[in-house]
Amino acid sequence: HINICLYINMNKWIEILKSVADPLRLRLLLVLAEKEMSVCQLMAVLRTSQPMVSRSVGILQRAGLLKDRKEKKLRFYRLNEEMPSELKELVQILKESLRDDETYKRDLEVLKKCEEFKKRTGRCDMKAFKEFMKMIKQGGLE
């Protein structure tokens, strides 16, 4: 599936593969392959803490897989659109091979609900995150 890229040396490949060898980082990469998201959105979709999200995006950024931008007080993350085609192909292979994985399907389901919630409330901040998490706990995803 993956052609050897002359521009990515072995050490860089090792760093990249290690960066996605963690379940949370792999999930994070896969949901960011769907759309750009803020830290609060990532916390909600992945159902994890801010320090875990921040640590994970940092590792993926250092590996060259993610980019970020700041908007007011919020930081948004997305796939690095400038990454070599081999890395884009790797992301596609991961998405395709995991499409039937229950955790991945659940993450995509929560992502969809998170987007609906954001459209309804017009907000993407910590207060909105707390409201969304309350909705999830009360069975708002069923």
Tab-separated table of C-alpha atoms in Angstrom:
chain	number	residue	atom	x	y	z
A	1	HIS	CA	0.000	0.000	0.000
A	2	ILE	CA	2.621	2.533	0.991
A	3	ASN	CA	5.339	3.462	-1.479
A	4	ILE	CA	8.701	4.281	0.055
A	5	CYS	CA	9.155	8.031	0.133
A	6	LEU	CA	12.631	9.361	-0.571
A	7	TYR	CA	11.888	12.491	1.463
A	8	ILE	CA	11.057	10.690	4.694
A	9	ASN	CA	14.036	8.943	6.235
A	10	MET	CA	13.860	5.915	8.491
A	11	ASN	CA	14.089	7.917	11.728
A	12	LYS	CA	11.183	10.128	10.659
A	13	TRP	CA	9.089	7.054	9.777
A	14	ILE	CA	9.848	5.600	13.210
A	15	GLU	CA	8.729	8.859	14.865
A	16	ILE	CA	5.533	8.932	12.788
A	17	LEU	CA	4.653	5.298	13.452
A	18	LYS	CA	5.360	5.669	17.181
A	19	SER	CA	3.121	8.739	17.265
A	20	VAL	CA	0.115	6.730	16.035
A	21	ALA	CA	0.954	3.618	18.086
A	22	ASP	CA	-1.083	4.962	21.011
A	23	PRO	CA	-4.874	4.366	21.010
A	24	LEU	CA	-5.794	7.950	21.968
A	25	ARG	CA	-3.420	9.504	19.424
A	26	LEU	CA	-4.695	7.188	16.698
A	27	ARG	CA	-8.304	8.115	17.529
A	28	LEU	CA	-7.348	11.792	17.569
A	29	LEU	CA	-5.703	11.524	14.153
A	30	LEU	CA	-8.728	9.733	12.713
A	31	VAL	CA	-11.287	12.278	13.939
A	32	LEU	CA	-9.100	15.163	12.778
A	33	ALA	CA	-9.006	13.487	9.365
A	34	GLU	CA	-12.747	14.237	9.322
A	35	LYS	CA	-12.568	17.929	10.255
A	36	GLU	CA	-10.719	20.646	12.139
A	37	MET	CA	-11.615	20.745	15.840
A	38	SER	CA	-10.907	22.723	18.973
A	39	VAL	CA	-9.423	21.186	22.099
A	40	CYS	CA	-12.886	21.284	23.736
A	41	GLN	CA	-14.404	19.427	20.800
A	42	LEU	CA	-11.628	16.831	20.901
A	43	MET	CA	-12.185	16.375	24.643
A	44	ALA	CA	-15.888	15.765	24.002
A	45	VAL	CA	-15.516	13.472	21.003
A	46	LEU	CA	-12.739	11.383	22.549
A	47	ARG	CA	-14.209	11.610	26.053
A	48	THR	CA	-10.898	12.477	27.662
A	49	SER	CA	-9.209	15.296	29.584
A	50	GLN	CA	-7.610	18.480	28.289
A	51	PRO	CA	-4.082	17.434	29.388
A	52	MET	CA	-4.434	14.130	27.517
A	53	VAL	CA	-5.626	15.908	24.361
A	54	SER	CA	-2.883	18.543	24.573
A	55	ARG	CA	-0.133	15.976	25.129
A	56	SER	CA	-1.406	13.827	22.269
A	57	VAL	CA	-1.746	16.651	19.742
A	58	GLY	CA	1.763	17.810	20.667
A	59	ILE	CA	3.211	14.412	19.795
A	60	LEU	CA	1.276	14.265	16.516
A	61	GLN	CA	2.366	17.825	15.668
A	62	ARG	CA	6.036	17.026	16.283
A	63	ALA	CA	5.652	14.031	13.969
A	64	GLY	CA	4.377	16.420	11.281
A	65	LEU	CA	0.840	15.029	11.137
A	66	LEU	CA	-1.083	18.011	12.574
A	67	LYS	CA	-1.218	21.788	12.288
A	68	ASP	CA	-2.950	24.234	14.588
A	69	ARG	CA	-4.350	27.729	14.544
A	70	LYS	CA	-5.503	30.035	17.278
A	71	GLU	CA	-8.811	31.894	17.200
A	72	LYS	CA	-9.306	34.190	20.182
A	73	LYS	CA	-8.815	31.930	23.216
A	74	LEU	CA	-9.393	28.679	21.324
A	75	ARG	CA	-6.840	26.496	19.571
A	76	PHE	CA	-7.974	24.425	16.597
A	77	TYR	CA	-6.211	21.374	15.161
A	78	ARG	CA	-6.352	19.784	11.721
A	79	LEU	CA	-4.384	17.364	9.596
A	80	ASN	CA	-1.259	18.915	8.144
A	81	GLU	CA	-2.303	19.569	4.551
A	82	GLU	CA	1.388	19.927	3.605
A	83	MET	CA	2.373	16.440	4.740
A	84	PRO	CA	3.865	14.176	2.056
A	85	SER	CA	1.437	12.116	0.008
A	86	GLU	CA	2.737	8.943	1.678
A	87	LEU	CA	1.485	10.202	5.046
A	88	LYS	CA	-1.872	11.159	3.561
A	89	GLU	CA	-2.059	7.637	2.138
A	90	LEU	CA	-1.216	6.198	5.566
A	91	VAL	CA	-4.092	8.156	7.137
A	92	GLN	CA	-6.481	6.869	4.457
A	93	ILE	CA	-5.328	3.282	5.017
A	94	LEU	CA	-5.913	3.668	8.768
A	95	LYS	CA	-9.405	5.116	8.197
A	96	GLU	CA	-10.353	2.344	5.787
A	97	SER	CA	-8.961	-0.503	7.858
A	98	LEU	CA	-10.669	0.752	11.045
A	99	ARG	CA	-14.040	1.730	9.553
A	100	ASP	CA	-15.758	-1.206	11.329
A	101	ASP	CA	-13.995	-0.657	14.662
A	102	GLU	CA	-16.541	0.031	17.433
A	103	THR	CA	-14.460	2.760	19.105
A	104	TYR	CA	-13.893	4.566	15.802
A	105	LYS	CA	-17.585	4.325	14.901
A	106	ARG	CA	-18.514	5.689	18.346
A	107	ASP	CA	-16.062	8.579	17.948
A	108	LEU	CA	-17.625	9.462	14.584
A	109	GLU	CA	-21.100	9.273	16.118
A	110	VAL	CA	-20.097	11.616	18.961
A	111	LEU	CA	-18.399	13.918	16.430
A	112	LYS	CA	-21.666	14.182	14.507
A	113	LYS	CA	-23.593	14.977	17.722
A	114	CYS	CA	-20.931	17.499	18.731
A	115	GLU	CA	-21.329	19.278	15.386
A	116	GLU	CA	-25.116	19.326	15.760
A	117	PHE	CA	-24.744	20.724	19.283
A	118	LYS	CA	-22.295	23.396	18.078
A	119	LYS	CA	-24.677	24.458	15.272
A	120	ARG	CA	-27.576	24.629	17.715
A	121	THR	CA	-25.733	26.609	20.400
A	122	GLY	CA	-23.396	28.580	18.142
A	123	ARG	CA	-20.598	28.086	20.663
A	124	CYS	CA	-17.411	26.117	21.007
A	125	ASP	CA	-16.017	26.894	24.442
A	126	MET	CA	-15.594	25.222	27.821
A	127	LYS	CA	-19.138	26.086	28.898
A	128	ALA	CA	-20.528	24.494	25.722
A	129	PHE	CA	-18.260	21.488	26.268
A	130	LYS	CA	-19.667	20.980	29.776
A	131	GLU	CA	-23.236	21.238	28.463
A	132	PHE	CA	-22.459	18.733	25.720
A	133	MET	CA	-20.861	16.272	28.157
A	134	LYS	CA	-23.927	16.558	30.406
A	135	MET	CA	-26.111	15.735	27.405
A	136	ILE	CA	-23.977	12.674	26.634
A	137	LYS	CA	-24.185	11.418	30.223
A	138	GLN	CA	-27.969	11.803	30.136
A	139	GLY	CA	-28.170	9.572	27.071
A	140	GLY	CA	-28.273	12.335	24.505
A	141	LEU	CA	-26.524	10.167	21.935
A	142	GLU	CA	-29.067	7.414	21.689
